[in-house]
């Protein structure tokens, strides 16, 4: 059974700092990995999707990397802003079934 | 497109009552998913449909839960009878295809069972 873990569970950084969020998964036979953002009381917004054959994806100040063999992904946020404050979830898509397994999330707070 | 639409946004009900949550997926999307989010268990997939047909309901917690998709633009998740432990946020999501296509989430329904 696929298990996804995110470290740290919570993170507080001052504005302008670069930061890294970590995601690990137990079954490396994934199809892809997605990073989502969730604001309080809201749904999930997809940030980046990395196919299993890719090493990284970039969108603006966000960069996600994937090391499938070691079961790890990182989300790098450059020059953090207060508007980046949210919970970040990673999710892996395993096998041929249309199923996402979600991590536990990292709650990020960017302070002024 | 308006995105995935869910109703109601908030629902408060008493234990034993029937609860029906509704979802309208993005037009043209073939897949629809129901998830539940709690502090203890995080986000869990309950059931998903492909072209209105339930494909995998292994995540449905028990027989009190049922889901239907009578047409491509509407799905319901019903809990009967409801219990306090069903309190959670229920999300609906849709995707264009299966096999890892990006999923788009609705805003969720916050259910409180007293």
Coordinates of N, CA and C in Angstrom, one line a residue:
Chain A
X1 N 0.8 -1.2 0.0 CA 0.0 0.0 0.0 C 0.9 1.2 0.0
X2 N 0.6 2.1 -0.9 CA 1.4 3.4 -1.0 C 1.1 4.3 0.2
X3 N 2.2 4.8 0.7 CA 2.1 5.8 1.8 C 3.0 7.0 1.5
X4 N 2.4 8.1 1.7 CA 3.1 9.4 1.4 C 3.3 10.2 2.6
X5 N 4.5 10.7 2.8 CA 4.8 11.4 4.0 C 5.4 12.8 3.7
X6 N 5.0 13.8 4.4 CA 5.6 15.1 4.1 C 6.2 15.7 5.4
X7 N 7.4 16.2 5.2 CA 8.2 16.8 6.3 C 8.7 18.2 5.8
X8 N 8.6 19.2 6.7 CA 8.0 19.2 8.0 C 6.5 19.3 7.9
X9 N 5.8 19.1 9.0 CA 4.4 19.3 9.1 C 4.0 20.7 9.1
X10 N 4.8 21.6 9.6 CA 4.6 23.0 9.6 C 5.9 23.8 9.5
X11 N 5.8 24.9 8.9 CA 7.0 25.7 8.6 C 6.7 27.2 8.7
X12 N 7.5 28.0 9.3 CA 7.3 29.4 9.4 C 8.6 30.1 8.9
X13 N 8.5 30.9 7.9 CA 9.7 31.6 7.4 C 9.4 33.1 7.2
X14 N 10.5 33.9 7.3 CA 10.3 35.3 7.0 C 10.2 35.5 5.4
X15 N 9.5 36.6 5.1 CA 9.3 36.9 3.7 C 10.7 37.0 3.0
X16 N 10.7 36.5 1.8 CA 11.9 36.6 1.0 C 12.8 35.4 1.0
X17 N 12.6 34.6 2.0 CA 13.4 33.4 2.1 C 13.1 32.3 1.1
X18 N 14.1 31.6 0.6 CA 13.8 30.4 -0.2 C 13.6 29.2 0.7
X19 N 12.7 28.3 0.3 CA 12.4 27.2 1.2 C 12.1 25.9 0.4
X20 N 12.3 24.8 1.1 CA 12.1 23.5 0.4 C 11.1 22.7 1.3
X21 N 10.1 22.1 0.6 CA 9.2 21.2 1.2 C 9.5 19.8 0.7
X22 N 9.4 18.8 1.6 CA 9.8 17.5 1.2 C 8.6 16.5 1.2
X23 N 8.7 15.5 0.3 CA 7.6 14.5 0.2 C 8.3 13.2 -0.1
X24 N 7.9 12.2 0.6 CA 8.5 10.8 0.3 C 7.3 9.8 0.2
X25 N 7.6 8.8 -0.6 CA 6.6 7.8 -0.9 C 7.2 6.4 -0.9
X26 N 6.4 5.4 -0.5 CA 7.0 4.1 -0.2 C 7.1 3.2 -1.4
X27 N 6.2 3.4 -2.4 CA 6.2 2.6 -3.6 C 6.6 3.4 -4.8
X28 N 7.8 3.1 -5.3 CA 8.4 3.9 -6.3 C 7.7 3.7 -7.7
X29 N 6.8 2.7 -7.8 CA 6.2 2.5 -9.1 C 5.0 3.5 -9.3
X30 N 5.4 4.7 -9.4 CA 4.3 5.8 -9.6 C 4.2 6.2 -11.0
X31 N 3.1 6.7 -11.4 CA 2.8 7.2 -12.7 C 3.2 8.7 -12.8
X32 N 2.8 9.4 -11.8 CA 3.2 10.8 -11.7 C 3.1 11.3 -10.3
X33 N 3.5 12.5 -10.0 CA 3.4 13.1 -8.7 C 2.9 14.5 -8.9
X34 N 2.0 14.9 -8.0 CA 1.4 16.3 -8.1 C 1.6 17.0 -6.8
X35 N 1.8 18.3 -6.9 CA 1.9 19.2 -5.8 C 0.6 20.1 -5.8
X36 N -0.1 20.2 -4.7 CA -1.3 21.0 -4.6 C -1.1 22.0 -3.5
X37 N -1.9 23.1 -3.6 CA -1.9 24.1 -2.6 C -3.4 24.1 -2.1
X38 N -3.5 24.3 -0.7 CA -4.9 24.4 -0.2 C -4.9 25.5 0.8
X39 N -5.7 26.5 0.5 CA -5.9 27.6 1.4 C -7.0 27.3 2.4
X40 N -7.0 27.9 3.6 CA -8.0 27.5 4.6 C -9.4 27.6 4.1
X41 N -10.2 26.6 4.3 CA -11.6 26.6 3.9 C -11.8 26.5 2.4
X42 N -10.8 26.2 1.7 CA -10.9 26.1 0.2 C -10.6 24.7 -0.3
X43 N -10.8 24.6 -1.6 CA -10.4 23.3 -2.2 C -8.9 23.3 -2.5
X44 N -8.5 22.3 -3.3 CA -7.1 22.2 -3.7 C -6.9 22.7 -5.1
X45 N -5.7 23.4 -5.2 CA -5.3 23.9 -6.5 C -4.0 23.2 -6.9
X46 N -4.1 22.7 -8.1 CA -2.9 22.0 -8.6 C -1.8 23.0 -9.0
X47 N -0.6 22.7 -8.5 CA 0.6 23.6 -8.7 C 1.5 23.1 -9.8
X48 N 1.9 21.8 -9.7 CA 2.8 21.2 -10.6 C 2.5 19.7 -10.7
X49 N 2.7 19.2 -11.9 CA 2.5 17.7 -12.1 C 3.8 17.2 -12.8
X50 N 4.5 16.3 -12.2 CA 5.7 15.7 -12.7 C 5.4 14.3 -13.1
X51 N 5.6 14.0 -14.4 CA 5.5 12.6 -14.9 C 6.7 11.8 -14.4
X52 N 6.5 10.4 -14.3 CA 7.5 9.6 -13.7 C 8.8 9.6 -14.5
X53 N 8.7 10.0 -15.8 CA 9.9 10.0 -16.6 C 10.7 11.4 -16.5
X54 N 10.1 12.3 -15.8 CA 10.7 13.6 -15.7 C 11.4 13.8 -14.4
X55 N 12.4 14.7 -14.3 CA 13.1 15.0 -13.1 C 12.6 16.2 -12.4
X56 N 12.1 17.2 -13.1 CA 11.6 18.4 -12.5 C 10.6 19.1 -13.4
X57 N 9.9 20.0 -12.7 CA 9.0 20.9 -13.4 C 9.0 22.3 -12.7
X58 N 8.9 23.3 -13.5 CA 9.0 24.7 -13.0 C 7.8 25.5 -13.4
X59 N 7.3 26.3 -12.4 CA 6.2 27.3 -12.7 C 6.5 28.5 -11.9
X60 N 7.0 29.6 -12.5 CA 7.2 30.8 -11.8 C 8.3 30.6 -10.7
X61 N 7.9 30.9 -9.5 CA 8.9 30.8 -8.4 C 8.9 29.4 -7.8
X62 N 8.1 28.5 -8.4 CA 8.0 27.1 -7.9 C 8.8 26.1 -8.8
X63 N 9.6 25.2 -8.1 CA 10.3 24.2 -8.8 C 10.1 22.9 -8.0
X64 N 9.6 21.9 -8.7 CA 9.4 20.6 -8.1 C 10.4 19.6 -8.7
X65 N 11.0 18.8 -7.9 CA 11.9 17.7 -8.4 C 11.3 16.4 -8.0
X66 N 11.8 15.4 -8.8 CA 11.3 14.0 -8.5 C 12.5 13.0 -8.7
X67 N 12.7 12.2 -7.6 CA 13.7 11.1 -7.7 C 12.9 9.9 -7.4
X68 N 12.4 9.3 -8.4 CA 11.5 8.1 -8.3 C 12.2 7.0 -7.6
X69 N 13.4 6.7 -7.9 CA 14.1 5.5 -7.4 C 14.2 5.6 -5.9
X70 N 14.4 6.8 -5.4 CA 14.6 6.9 -3.9 C 13.2 7.3 -3.2
X71 N 12.2 7.5 -4.0 CA 10.9 7.8 -3.5 C 10.8 9.1 -2.8
X72 N 11.3 10.1 -3.5 CA 11.3 11.5 -2.9 C 11.0 12.6 -4.0
X73 N 10.4 13.6 -3.5 CA 10.1 14.8 -4.3 C 10.3 16.0 -3.4
X74 N 10.8 17.1 -4.0 CA 10.9 18.4 -3.2 C 10.2 19.5 -4.0
X75 N 9.6 20.4 -3.2 CA 9.0 21.6 -3.8 C 9.8 22.8 -3.3
X76 N 10.4 23.5 -4.2 CA 11.3 24.6 -3.9 C 10.5 25.9 -4.2
X77 N 10.4 26.7 -3.2 CA 9.7 28.0 -3.4 C 10.8 29.1 -3.2
X78 N 11.0 29.9 -4.3 CA 11.9 31.0 -4.2 C 11.3 32.3 -3.8
X79 N 12.1 33.0 -3.0 CA 11.7 34.4 -2.6 C 10.2 34.4 -2.1
X80 N 10.0 33.7 -1.0 CA 8.7 33.5 -0.5 C 8.0 34.8 -0.2
X81 N 6.6 34.8 -0.3 CA 5.8 35.9 0.0 C 4.7 35.5 0.9
X82 N 4.1 36.5 1.6 CA 3.0 36.2 2.5 C 1.9 35.5 1.8
X83 N 1.6 35.8 0.6 CA 0.6 35.1 -0.2 C 0.9 33.7 -0.5
X84 N 2.1 33.2 -0.2 CA 2.4 31.8 -0.3 C 1.9 31.0 0.9
X85 N 1.5 31.6 1.9 CA 1.0 30.9 3.1 C -0.2 30.1 2.8
X86 N -0.1 28.8 3.1 CA -1.1 27.8 2.7 C -0.6 26.5 3.2
X87 N -1.4 25.4 3.0 CA -1.0 24.1 3.2 C -0.6 23.5 1.8
X88 N 0.5 22.8 1.7 CA 1.0 22.2 0.5 C 0.9 20.7 0.6
X89 N 0.3 20.1 -0.3 CA 0.1 18.7 -0.3 C 0.7 18.1 -1.6
X90 N 1.4 17.0 -1.4 CA 1.9 16.2 -2.5 C 1.0 14.9 -2.6
X91 N 0.9 14.5 -3.8 CA 0.1 13.3 -4.1 C 0.7 12.5 -5.2
X92 N 0.7 11.2 -5.0 CA 1.3 10.3 -6.1 C 0.2 9.5 -6.7
X93 N 0.4 9.3 -8.0 CA -0.6 8.5 -8.8 C 0.1 7.2 -9.1
X94 N -0.5 6.1 -8.5 CA 0.2 4.8 -8.6 C -0.5 3.8 -9.5
X95 N 0.3 3.1 -10.3 CA -0.3 2.1 -11.1 C -1.2 2.5 -12.2
X96 N -2.0 1.6 -12.7 CA -2.9 2.0 -13.8 C -4.3 2.5 -13.3
X97 N -4.5 2.3 -12.0 CA -5.8 2.8 -11.4 C -5.7 4.4 -11.3
X98 N -6.9 5.0 -11.5 CA -6.9 6.5 -11.4 C -7.0 6.9 -10.0
X99 N -5.9 6.6 -9.2 CA -6.0 7.0 -7.8 C -4.8 7.8 -7.4
X100 N -5.1 8.9 -6.6 CA -4.1 9.7 -6.0 C -4.0 9.3 -4.5
X101 N -2.8 9.2 -4.0 CA -2.6 9.0 -2.6 C -1.9 10.3 -2.1
X102 N -2.6 10.9 -1.1 CA -2.1 12.2 -0.7 C -1.2 12.1 0.5
X103 N -0.3 13.0 0.6 CA 0.5 13.1 1.8 C -0.2 13.9 2.9
X104 N 0.5 14.0 4.0 CA -0.1 14.6 5.2 C -0.1 16.1 5.2
X105 N 0.7 16.7 4.3 CA 0.6 18.2 4.1 C 1.7 18.9 4.9
X106 N 2.1 20.0 4.4 CA 3.0 21.0 5.2 C 2.3 22.3 5.2
X107 N 2.1 22.8 6.4 CA 1.4 24.1 6.6 C 2.5 25.1 6.6
X108 N 2.5 26.0 5.6 CA 3.5 27.1 5.5 C 3.0 28.4 5.9
X109 N 3.7 29.1 6.7 CA 3.4 30.5 7.0 C 4.6 31.4 6.7
X110 N 4.3 32.4 5.9 CA 5.4 33.3 5.5 C 5.1 34.7 6.2
X111 N 6.0 35.1 7.0 CA 5.7 36.3 7.8 C 6.4 37.5 7.3
X112 N 5.8 38.7 7.6 CA 6.3 39.9 7.1 C 7.6 40.3 7.8
Chain B
X1 N -15.0 28.1 -18.0 CA -15.8 27.1 -17.3 C -15.7 27.5 -15.8
X2 N -16.8 27.2 -15.1 CA -16.9 27.6 -13.7 C -16.1 26.7 -12.8
X3 N -15.5 25.7 -13.2 CA -14.8 24.7 -12.4 C -15.8 23.7 -11.8
X4 N -15.3 22.9 -10.9 CA -16.2 21.9 -10.2 C -17.0 22.7 -9.2
X5 N -18.3 22.4 -9.2 CA -19.2 23.0 -8.3 C -19.8 22.0 -7.3
X6 N -19.8 22.4 -6.1 CA -20.3 21.6 -5.0 C -21.4 22.3 -4.2
X7 N -22.4 21.6 -3.8 CA -23.4 22.2 -2.9 C -23.9 21.1 -1.9
X8 N -24.3 21.5 -0.7 CA -24.1 22.9 -0.2 C -22.6 23.1 0.2
X9 N -22.2 24.3 0.6 CA -20.9 24.5 1.0 C -20.7 24.1 2.5
X10 N -21.8 24.3 3.2 CA -21.8 23.9 4.6 C -23.1 23.1 4.9
X11 N -23.0 22.1 5.8 CA -24.1 21.3 6.1 C -24.0 20.9 7.6
X12 N -25.0 21.3 8.4 CA -25.0 20.9 9.8 C -26.3 20.1 10.0
X13 N -26.2 18.9 10.5 CA -27.3 18.0 10.6 C -27.2 17.2 11.9
X14 N -28.3 16.6 12.3 CA -28.3 15.8 13.6 C -28.0 14.4 13.2
X15 N -27.4 13.7 14.1 CA -27.1 12.3 14.0 C -28.4 11.5 13.6
X16 N -28.3 10.6 12.6 CA -29.4 9.8 12.2 C -30.1 10.4 11.0
X17 N -29.8 11.6 10.6 CA -30.5 12.2 9.5 C -29.7 11.8 8.2
X18 N -30.5 11.9 7.1 CA -29.9 11.7 5.8 C -29.2 13.0 5.3
X19 N -28.1 12.8 4.7 CA -27.3 13.9 4.1 C -27.0 13.6 2.7
X20 N -27.2 14.6 1.8 CA -26.9 14.5 0.4 C -26.0 15.6 -0.1
X21 N -24.9 15.2 -0.6 CA -23.9 16.2 -1.1 C -23.9 16.1 -2.6
X22 N -23.8 17.3 -3.3 CA -23.9 17.3 -4.7 C -22.7 17.9 -5.4
X23 N -22.5 17.4 -6.6 CA -21.3 17.8 -7.4 C -21.6 17.9 -8.9
X24 N -21.1 19.0 -9.5 CA -21.2 19.2 -10.9 C -19.8 19.2 -11.4
X25 N -19.3 18.3 -12.2 CA -17.9 18.3 -12.7 C -17.8 19.3 -13.8
X26 N -16.5 19.5 -14.2 CA -16.2 20.3 -15.3 C -16.7 19.6 -16.6
X27 N -17.4 20.4 -17.4 CA -17.9 19.8 -18.7 C -16.9 19.2 -19.5
X28 N -17.2 17.9 -20.0 CA -16.2 17.2 -20.8 C -15.3 16.3 -20.1
X29 N -15.2 16.4 -18.8 CA -14.4 15.5 -18.0 C -15.0 14.2 -17.8
X30 N -14.2 13.1 -18.1 CA -14.8 11.8 -18.0 C -14.7 11.1 -16.6
X31 N -13.9 11.7 -15.8 CA -13.7 11.1 -14.5 C -14.2 12.0 -13.3
X32 N -14.8 11.4 -12.4 CA -15.3 12.2 -11.2 C -14.9 11.4 -9.9
X33 N -14.4 12.1 -9.0 CA -13.9 11.6 -7.7 C -14.5 12.2 -6.5
X34 N -14.8 11.4 -5.5 CA -15.2 11.9 -4.2 C -14.1 11.6 -3.2
X35 N -13.7 12.7 -2.4 CA -12.7 12.5 -1.4 C -13.3 13.0 -0.1
X36 N -12.7 12.6 1.0 CA -13.0 13.0 2.3 C -11.8 13.5 3.0
X37 N -11.8 14.6 3.7 CA -10.7 15.2 4.4 C -11.0 15.4 5.9
X38 N -10.1 14.8 6.7 CA -10.2 15.0 8.2 C -8.9 15.2 8.7
X39 N -8.8 15.8 9.9 CA -7.5 16.1 10.5 C -6.8 14.8 10.8
X40 N -7.5 13.8 11.2 CA -6.8 12.5 11.6 C -6.3 11.7 10.4
X41 N -7.1 11.7 9.3 CA -6.8 10.8 8.2 C -6.4 11.5 6.9
X42 N -6.4 12.8 7.0 CA -6.0 13.5 5.7 C -7.0 13.3 4.6
X43 N -6.6 13.4 3.4 CA -7.5 13.2 2.2 C -7.5 11.8 1.8
X44 N -8.7 11.3 1.7 CA -8.9 9.9 1.3 C -9.9 9.8 0.1
X45 N -9.6 9.0 -0.8 CA -10.5 8.7 -1.9 C -11.6 7.8 -1.5
X46 N -12.8 8.2 -1.7 CA -14.0 7.4 -1.4 C -14.4 6.5 -2.5
X47 N -14.6 7.2 -3.7 CA -15.1 6.5 -4.9 C -14.8 7.3 -6.1
X48 N -14.7 6.6 -7.2 CA -14.6 7.4 -8.5 C -15.3 6.8 -9.6
X49 N -15.8 7.6 -10.5 CA -16.6 7.2 -11.7 C -15.8 7.5 -13.0
X50 N -16.1 6.6 -14.0 CA -15.6 6.9 -15.3 C -16.8 6.8 -16.2
X51 N -17.1 7.9 -16.9 CA -18.2 7.9 -17.8 C -19.5 7.5 -17.1
X52 N -19.7 8.0 -15.9 CA -20.8 7.8 -15.0 C -20.9 6.5 -14.4
X53 N -19.9 5.6 -14.6 CA -20.0 4.3 -14.0 C -19.0 4.2 -12.8
X54 N -19.5 3.7 -11.7 CA -18.5 3.6 -10.5 C -17.5 2.6 -10.8
X55 N -16.2 2.9 -10.7 CA -15.1 2.1 -11.0 C -14.5 1.4 -9.7
X56 N -14.3 2.2 -8.7 CA -13.7 1.8 -7.5 C -14.3 2.4 -6.3
X57 N -15.0 1.7 -5.5 CA -15.7 2.2 -4.3 C -15.1 1.6 -3.0
X58 N -13.9 1.1 -3.1 CA -13.2 0.5 -2.0 C -13.0 1.4 -0.8
X59 N -13.0 2.7 -1.1 CA -12.7 3.7 -0.1 C -14.0 4.1 0.7
X60 N -15.1 3.7 0.2 CA -16.4 4.0 0.9 C -16.4 3.3 2.3
X61 N -16.5 4.1 3.4 CA -16.3 3.5 4.7 C -17.3 2.4 5.1
X62 N -18.5 2.6 4.7 CA -19.5 1.5 5.1 C -20.7 1.7 4.3
X63 N -21.7 0.8 4.6 CA -22.9 0.8 3.7 C -23.8 2.1 3.9
X64 N -23.5 2.8 4.9 CA -24.3 4.1 5.1 C -23.9 5.1 4.0
X65 N -22.8 4.9 3.3 CA -22.4 5.8 2.3 C -22.8 5.2 0.9
X66 N -23.3 6.1 0.0 CA -23.6 5.6 -1.3 C -23.4 6.8 -2.3
X67 N -23.0 6.5 -3.5 CA -22.8 7.6 -4.5 C -23.4 7.2 -5.8
X68 N -23.9 8.2 -6.5 CA -24.5 8.0 -7.8 C -24.0 9.0 -8.8
X69 N -24.1 8.7 -10.0 CA -23.8 9.6 -11.1 C -24.8 9.4 -12.2
X70 N -26.0 9.9 -12.1 CA -27.0 9.7 -13.1 C -26.7 10.2 -14.5
X71 N -25.9 11.2 -14.6 CA -25.5 11.7 -15.9 C -24.1 12.4 -15.8
X72 N -23.6 12.8 -16.9 CA -22.2 13.3 -17.0 C -22.0 14.6 -16.2
X73 N -23.1 15.3 -15.8 CA -23.0 16.6 -15.2 C -23.4 16.7 -13.8
X74 N -23.6 15.5 -13.2 CA -24.2 15.5 -11.8 C -23.8 14.2 -11.1
X75 N -23.4 14.4 -9.8 CA -23.2 13.3 -8.9 C -23.6 13.6 -7.5
X76 N -24.0 12.6 -6.8 CA -24.4 12.8 -5.4 C -23.7 11.8 -4.5
X77 N -23.4 12.2 -3.3 CA -22.8 11.4 -2.2 C -23.8 11.4 -1.1
X78 N -24.4 10.3 -0.7 CA -25.4 10.3 0.3 C -24.9 9.5 1.5
X79 N -25.2 10.0 2.7 CA -24.9 9.3 3.9 C -26.3 9.1 4.7
X80 N -26.6 7.9 5.0 CA -27.9 7.6 5.6 C -27.7 6.3 6.4
X81 N -27.9 6.4 7.8 CA -28.0 7.6 8.6 C -26.6 8.2 8.9
X82 N -26.6 9.5 9.1 CA -25.3 10.1 9.4 C -24.9 9.9 10.9
X83 N -23.6 10.0 11.1 CA -23.1 9.8 12.5 C -22.1 11.0 12.7
X84 N -21.8 11.3 14.0 CA -20.9 12.4 14.3 C -19.5 12.1 13.7
X85 N -19.1 10.9 13.6 CA -17.7 10.6 13.0 C -17.7 10.8 11.5
X86 N -18.8 11.1 10.9 CA -18.8 11.5 9.4 C -18.5 12.9 9.2
X87 N -18.4 13.7 10.3 CA -18.0 15.1 10.2 C -16.7 15.3 9.5
X88 N -16.6 16.0 8.4 CA -15.4 16.1 7.6 C -15.7 17.1 6.5
X89 N -14.7 17.4 5.7 CA -14.9 18.1 4.5 C -14.9 17.1 3.3
X90 N -15.9 17.2 2.5 CA -16.0 16.3 1.4 C -15.8 17.0 0.1
X91 N -14.8 16.5 -0.7 CA -14.4 17.2 -1.9 C -14.8 16.3 -3.1
X92 N -15.2 17.0 -4.2 CA -15.5 16.4 -5.4 C -14.4 16.9 -6.4
X93 N -13.9 16.0 -7.3 CA -12.9 16.4 -8.2 C -13.2 15.8 -9.6
X94 N -12.7 16.4 -10.6 CA -12.9 15.8 -12.0 C -11.7 15.9 -12.8
X95 N -11.5 15.0 -13.7 CA -10.4 15.0 -14.6 C -10.8 14.7 -16.0
X96 N -10.1 15.2 -17.0 CA -10.4 15.0 -18.4 C -10.4 13.5 -18.8
X97 N -9.3 12.9 -18.3 CA -9.1 11.4 -18.6 C -8.6 10.8 -17.3
X98 N -8.4 9.5 -17.3 CA -7.8 8.8 -16.2 C -6.3 8.7 -16.4
X99 N -5.7 7.8 -15.7 CA -4.3 7.5 -16.0 C -3.4 8.7 -15.6
X100 N -3.7 9.4 -14.6 CA -2.8 10.5 -14.1 C -3.1 11.8 -14.6
X101 N -4.2 12.0 -15.4 CA -4.5 13.4 -15.8 C -4.8 14.3 -14.6
X102 N -4.5 15.6 -14.7 CA -4.7 16.5 -13.6 C -6.1 16.5 -13.1
X103 N -6.2 16.5 -11.8 CA -7.6 16.5 -11.2 C -7.9 18.0 -10.7
X104 N -9.1 18.4 -10.9 CA -9.5 19.7 -10.5 C -10.5 19.5 -9.4
X105 N -10.3 20.2 -8.3 CA -11.1 20.1 -7.1 C -12.1 21.2 -7.0
X106 N -13.3 20.8 -6.4 CA -14.3 21.7 -6.0 C -13.9 22.3 -4.7
X107 N -14.7 23.3 -4.2 CA -14.4 24.0 -3.0 C -14.7 23.2 -1.7
X108 N -15.4 22.1 -1.9 CA -15.7 21.2 -0.7 C -17.0 21.5 0.0
X109 N -17.5 20.5 0.7 CA -18.7 20.7 1.5 C -18.2 20.3 3.0
X110 N -18.4 21.3 3.9 CA -18.0 21.0 5.3 C -19.2 20.5 6.0
X111 N -19.2 19.2 6.4 CA -20.3 18.5 7.0 C -20.0 18.4 8.5
X112 N -21.0 18.8 9.3 CA -21.0 18.7 10.7 C -22.2 17.9 11.2
X113 N -21.9 16.8 11.8 CA -23.0 16.0 12.3 C -23.0 16.0 13.9
X114 N -24.1 16.5 14.4 CA -24.1 16.7 15.9 C -24.9 15.6 16.6

